[in-house]
Short mmCIF file of N, CA and C in Angstrom, two decimals:
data_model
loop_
_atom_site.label_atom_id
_atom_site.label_comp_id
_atom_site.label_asym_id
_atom_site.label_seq_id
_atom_site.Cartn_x
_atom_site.Cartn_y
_atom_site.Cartn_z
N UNK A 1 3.93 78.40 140.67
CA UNK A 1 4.78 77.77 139.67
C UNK A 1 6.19 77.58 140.27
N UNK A 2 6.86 76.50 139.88
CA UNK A 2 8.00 76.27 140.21
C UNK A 2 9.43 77.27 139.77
N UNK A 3 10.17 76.82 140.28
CA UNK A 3 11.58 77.97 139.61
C UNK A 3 11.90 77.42 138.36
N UNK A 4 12.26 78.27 137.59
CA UNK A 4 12.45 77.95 136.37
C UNK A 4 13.89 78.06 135.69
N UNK A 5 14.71 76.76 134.93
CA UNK A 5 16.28 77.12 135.37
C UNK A 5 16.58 76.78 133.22
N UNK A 6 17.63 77.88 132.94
CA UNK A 6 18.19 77.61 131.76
C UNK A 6 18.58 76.40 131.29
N UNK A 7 19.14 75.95 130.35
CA UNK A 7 19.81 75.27 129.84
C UNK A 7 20.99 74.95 130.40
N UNK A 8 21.99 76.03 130.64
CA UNK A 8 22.99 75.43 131.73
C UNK A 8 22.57 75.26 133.03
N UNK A 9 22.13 75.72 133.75
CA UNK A 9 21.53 75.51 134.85
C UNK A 9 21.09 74.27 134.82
N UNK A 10 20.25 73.71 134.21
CA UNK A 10 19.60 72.45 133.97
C UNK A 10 20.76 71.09 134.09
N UNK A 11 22.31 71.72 133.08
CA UNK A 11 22.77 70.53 132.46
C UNK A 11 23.81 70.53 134.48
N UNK A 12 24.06 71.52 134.73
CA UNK A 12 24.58 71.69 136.05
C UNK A 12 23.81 71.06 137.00
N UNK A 13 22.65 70.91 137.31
CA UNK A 13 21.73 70.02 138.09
C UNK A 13 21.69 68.52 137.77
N UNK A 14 21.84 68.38 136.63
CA UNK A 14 21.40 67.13 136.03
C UNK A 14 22.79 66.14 136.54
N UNK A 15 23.68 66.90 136.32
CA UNK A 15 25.12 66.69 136.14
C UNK A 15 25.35 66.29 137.72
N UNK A 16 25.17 67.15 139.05
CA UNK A 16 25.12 66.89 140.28
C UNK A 16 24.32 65.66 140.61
N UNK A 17 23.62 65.52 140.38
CA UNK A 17 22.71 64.37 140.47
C UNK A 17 23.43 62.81 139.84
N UNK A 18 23.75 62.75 138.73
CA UNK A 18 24.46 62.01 138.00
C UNK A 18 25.90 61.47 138.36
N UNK A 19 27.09 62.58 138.94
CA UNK A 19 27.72 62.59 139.78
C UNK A 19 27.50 61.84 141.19
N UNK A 20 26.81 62.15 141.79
CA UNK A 20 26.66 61.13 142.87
C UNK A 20 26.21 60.13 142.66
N UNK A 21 25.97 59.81 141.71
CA UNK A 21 25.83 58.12 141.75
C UNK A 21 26.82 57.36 140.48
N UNK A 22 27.41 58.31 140.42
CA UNK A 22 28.25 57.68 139.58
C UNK A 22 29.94 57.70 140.31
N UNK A 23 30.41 58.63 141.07
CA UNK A 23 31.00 58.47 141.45
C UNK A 23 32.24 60.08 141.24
N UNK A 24 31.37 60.95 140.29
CA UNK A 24 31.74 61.87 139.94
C UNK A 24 32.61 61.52 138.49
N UNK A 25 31.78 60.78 137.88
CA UNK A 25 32.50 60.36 136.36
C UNK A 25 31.35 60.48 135.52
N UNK A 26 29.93 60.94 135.47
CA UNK A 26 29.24 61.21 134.49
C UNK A 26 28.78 62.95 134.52
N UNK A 27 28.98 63.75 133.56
CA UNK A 27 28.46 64.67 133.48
C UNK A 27 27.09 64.88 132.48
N UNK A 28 26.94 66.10 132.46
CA UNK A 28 25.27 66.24 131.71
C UNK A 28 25.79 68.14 130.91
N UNK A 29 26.11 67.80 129.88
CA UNK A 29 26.33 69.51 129.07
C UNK A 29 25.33 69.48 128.79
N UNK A 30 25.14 71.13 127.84
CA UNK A 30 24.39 71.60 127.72
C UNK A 30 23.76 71.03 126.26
N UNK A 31 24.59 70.32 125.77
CA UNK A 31 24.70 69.58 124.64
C UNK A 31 23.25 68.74 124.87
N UNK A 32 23.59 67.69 125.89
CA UNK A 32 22.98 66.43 126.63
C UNK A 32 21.55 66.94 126.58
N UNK A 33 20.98 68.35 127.06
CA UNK A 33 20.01 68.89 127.32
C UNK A 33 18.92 69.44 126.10
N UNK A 34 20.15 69.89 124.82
CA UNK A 34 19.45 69.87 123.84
C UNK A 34 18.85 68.77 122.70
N UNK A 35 19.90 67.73 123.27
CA UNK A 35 19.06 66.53 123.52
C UNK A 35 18.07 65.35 123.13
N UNK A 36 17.99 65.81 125.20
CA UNK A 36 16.81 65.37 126.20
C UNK A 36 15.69 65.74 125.06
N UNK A 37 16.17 67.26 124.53
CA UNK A 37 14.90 67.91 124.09
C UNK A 37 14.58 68.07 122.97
N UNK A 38 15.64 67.57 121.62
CA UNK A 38 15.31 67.01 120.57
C UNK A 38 14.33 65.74 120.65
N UNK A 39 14.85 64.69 121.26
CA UNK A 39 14.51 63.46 121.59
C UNK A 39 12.73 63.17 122.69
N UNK A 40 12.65 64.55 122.99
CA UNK A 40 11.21 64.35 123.41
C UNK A 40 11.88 63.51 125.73
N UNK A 41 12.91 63.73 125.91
CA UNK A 41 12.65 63.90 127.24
C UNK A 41 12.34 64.79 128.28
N UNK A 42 12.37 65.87 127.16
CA UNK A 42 12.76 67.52 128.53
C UNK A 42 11.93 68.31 127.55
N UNK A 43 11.01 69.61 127.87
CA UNK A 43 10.30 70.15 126.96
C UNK A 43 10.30 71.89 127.79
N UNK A 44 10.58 72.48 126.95
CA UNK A 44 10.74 73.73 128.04
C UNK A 44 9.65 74.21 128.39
N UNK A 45 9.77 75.14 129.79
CA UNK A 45 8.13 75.27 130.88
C UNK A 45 7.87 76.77 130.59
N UNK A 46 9.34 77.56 129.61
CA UNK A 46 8.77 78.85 129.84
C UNK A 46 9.55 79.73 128.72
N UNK A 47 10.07 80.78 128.49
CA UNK A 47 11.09 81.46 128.06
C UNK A 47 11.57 82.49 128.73
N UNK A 48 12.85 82.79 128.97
CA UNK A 48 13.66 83.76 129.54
C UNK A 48 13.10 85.44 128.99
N UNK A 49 13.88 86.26 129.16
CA UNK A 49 13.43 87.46 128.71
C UNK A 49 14.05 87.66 127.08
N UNK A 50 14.92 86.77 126.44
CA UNK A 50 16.06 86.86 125.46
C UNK A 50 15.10 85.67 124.56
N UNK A 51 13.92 85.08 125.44
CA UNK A 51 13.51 83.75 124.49
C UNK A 51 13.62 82.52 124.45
N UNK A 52 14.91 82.81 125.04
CA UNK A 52 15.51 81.26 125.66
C UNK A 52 14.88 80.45 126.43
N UNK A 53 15.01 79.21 126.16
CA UNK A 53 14.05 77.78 127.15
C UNK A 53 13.96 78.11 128.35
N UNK A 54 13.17 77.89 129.10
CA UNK A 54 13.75 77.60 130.88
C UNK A 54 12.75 76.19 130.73
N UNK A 55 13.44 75.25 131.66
CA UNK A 55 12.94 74.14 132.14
C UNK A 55 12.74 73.96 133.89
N UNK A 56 11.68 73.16 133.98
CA UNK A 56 10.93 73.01 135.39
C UNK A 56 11.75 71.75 136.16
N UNK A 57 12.26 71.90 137.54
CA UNK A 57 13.23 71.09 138.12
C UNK A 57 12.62 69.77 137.87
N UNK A 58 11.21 69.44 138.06
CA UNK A 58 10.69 68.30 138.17
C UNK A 58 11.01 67.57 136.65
N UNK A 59 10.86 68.12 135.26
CA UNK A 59 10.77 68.04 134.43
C UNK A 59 12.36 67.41 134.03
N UNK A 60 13.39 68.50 134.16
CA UNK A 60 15.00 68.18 134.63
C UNK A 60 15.15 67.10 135.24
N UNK A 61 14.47 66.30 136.25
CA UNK A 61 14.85 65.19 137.13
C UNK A 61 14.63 63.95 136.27
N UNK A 62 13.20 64.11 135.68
CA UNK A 62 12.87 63.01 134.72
C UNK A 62 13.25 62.77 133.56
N UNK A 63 13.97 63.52 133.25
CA UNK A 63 14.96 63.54 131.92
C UNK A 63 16.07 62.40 132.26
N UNK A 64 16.50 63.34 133.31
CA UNK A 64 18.08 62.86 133.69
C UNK A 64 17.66 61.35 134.37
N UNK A 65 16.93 61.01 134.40
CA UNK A 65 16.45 59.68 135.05
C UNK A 65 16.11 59.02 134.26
N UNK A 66 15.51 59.10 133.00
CA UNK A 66 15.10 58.56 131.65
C UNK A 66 16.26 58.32 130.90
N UNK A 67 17.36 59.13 131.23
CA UNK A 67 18.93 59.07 130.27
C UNK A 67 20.04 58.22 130.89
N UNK A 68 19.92 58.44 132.45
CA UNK A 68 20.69 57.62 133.01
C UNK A 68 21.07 56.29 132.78
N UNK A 69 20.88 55.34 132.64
CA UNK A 69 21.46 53.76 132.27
C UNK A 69 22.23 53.87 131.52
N UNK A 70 21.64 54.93 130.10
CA UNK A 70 22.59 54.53 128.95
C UNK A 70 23.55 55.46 129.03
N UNK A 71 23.60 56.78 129.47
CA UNK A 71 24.70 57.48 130.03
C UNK A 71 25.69 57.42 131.02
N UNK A 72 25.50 56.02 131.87
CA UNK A 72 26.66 55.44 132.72
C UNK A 72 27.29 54.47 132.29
N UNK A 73 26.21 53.57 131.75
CA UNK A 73 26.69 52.65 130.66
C UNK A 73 28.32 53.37 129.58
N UNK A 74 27.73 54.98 128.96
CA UNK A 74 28.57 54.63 128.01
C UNK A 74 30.18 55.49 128.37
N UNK A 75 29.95 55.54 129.83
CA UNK A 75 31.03 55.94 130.93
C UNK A 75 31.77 54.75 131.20
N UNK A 76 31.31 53.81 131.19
CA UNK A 76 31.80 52.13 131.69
C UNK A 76 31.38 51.59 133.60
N UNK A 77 30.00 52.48 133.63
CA UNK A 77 29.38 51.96 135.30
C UNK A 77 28.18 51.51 134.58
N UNK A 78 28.01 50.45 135.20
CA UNK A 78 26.92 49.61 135.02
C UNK A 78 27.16 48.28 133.78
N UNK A 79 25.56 47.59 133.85
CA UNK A 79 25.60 46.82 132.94
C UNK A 79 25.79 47.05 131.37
N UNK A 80 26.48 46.39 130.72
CA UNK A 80 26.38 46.43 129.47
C UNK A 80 25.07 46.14 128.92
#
């Protein structure tokens, strides 16, 4: 099984990723993540010892890749 990363952890990855192609003007909170996961992009892979979500990197990538357009978009990169 893969590593398994919190909610911040997640929005911190997502956020690095997002950052470089944005130019270091889009971030990803933890907000963004709960979400991904209201909204059916991100679904958690496990629970912590407290209960808490953990999500799977692969799972994290396709989120943040599914959110991207309209989250640079509403930064002012990209098409309208």
């Amino acid at each position: 099984m893969s590593d398994l990363y919190t909610g911040t952890q997640a929005a911190a990855l997502a956020t690095r990723w997002r950052r470089t192609l944005s130019a270091d003007a889009a971030a990803v909170s933890l907000s963004a993540i709960c979400h991904w996961v209201r909204r059916g992009h991100l679904a958690p892979a496990g629970r912590d010892h407290q209960g808490r979500p953990l999500y799977a990197l692969p799972d994290i990538a396709k989120a943040e890749k599914a959110t991207r357009s309209r989250a640079l978009r509403l930064v002012g990169i990209g098409t309208p």
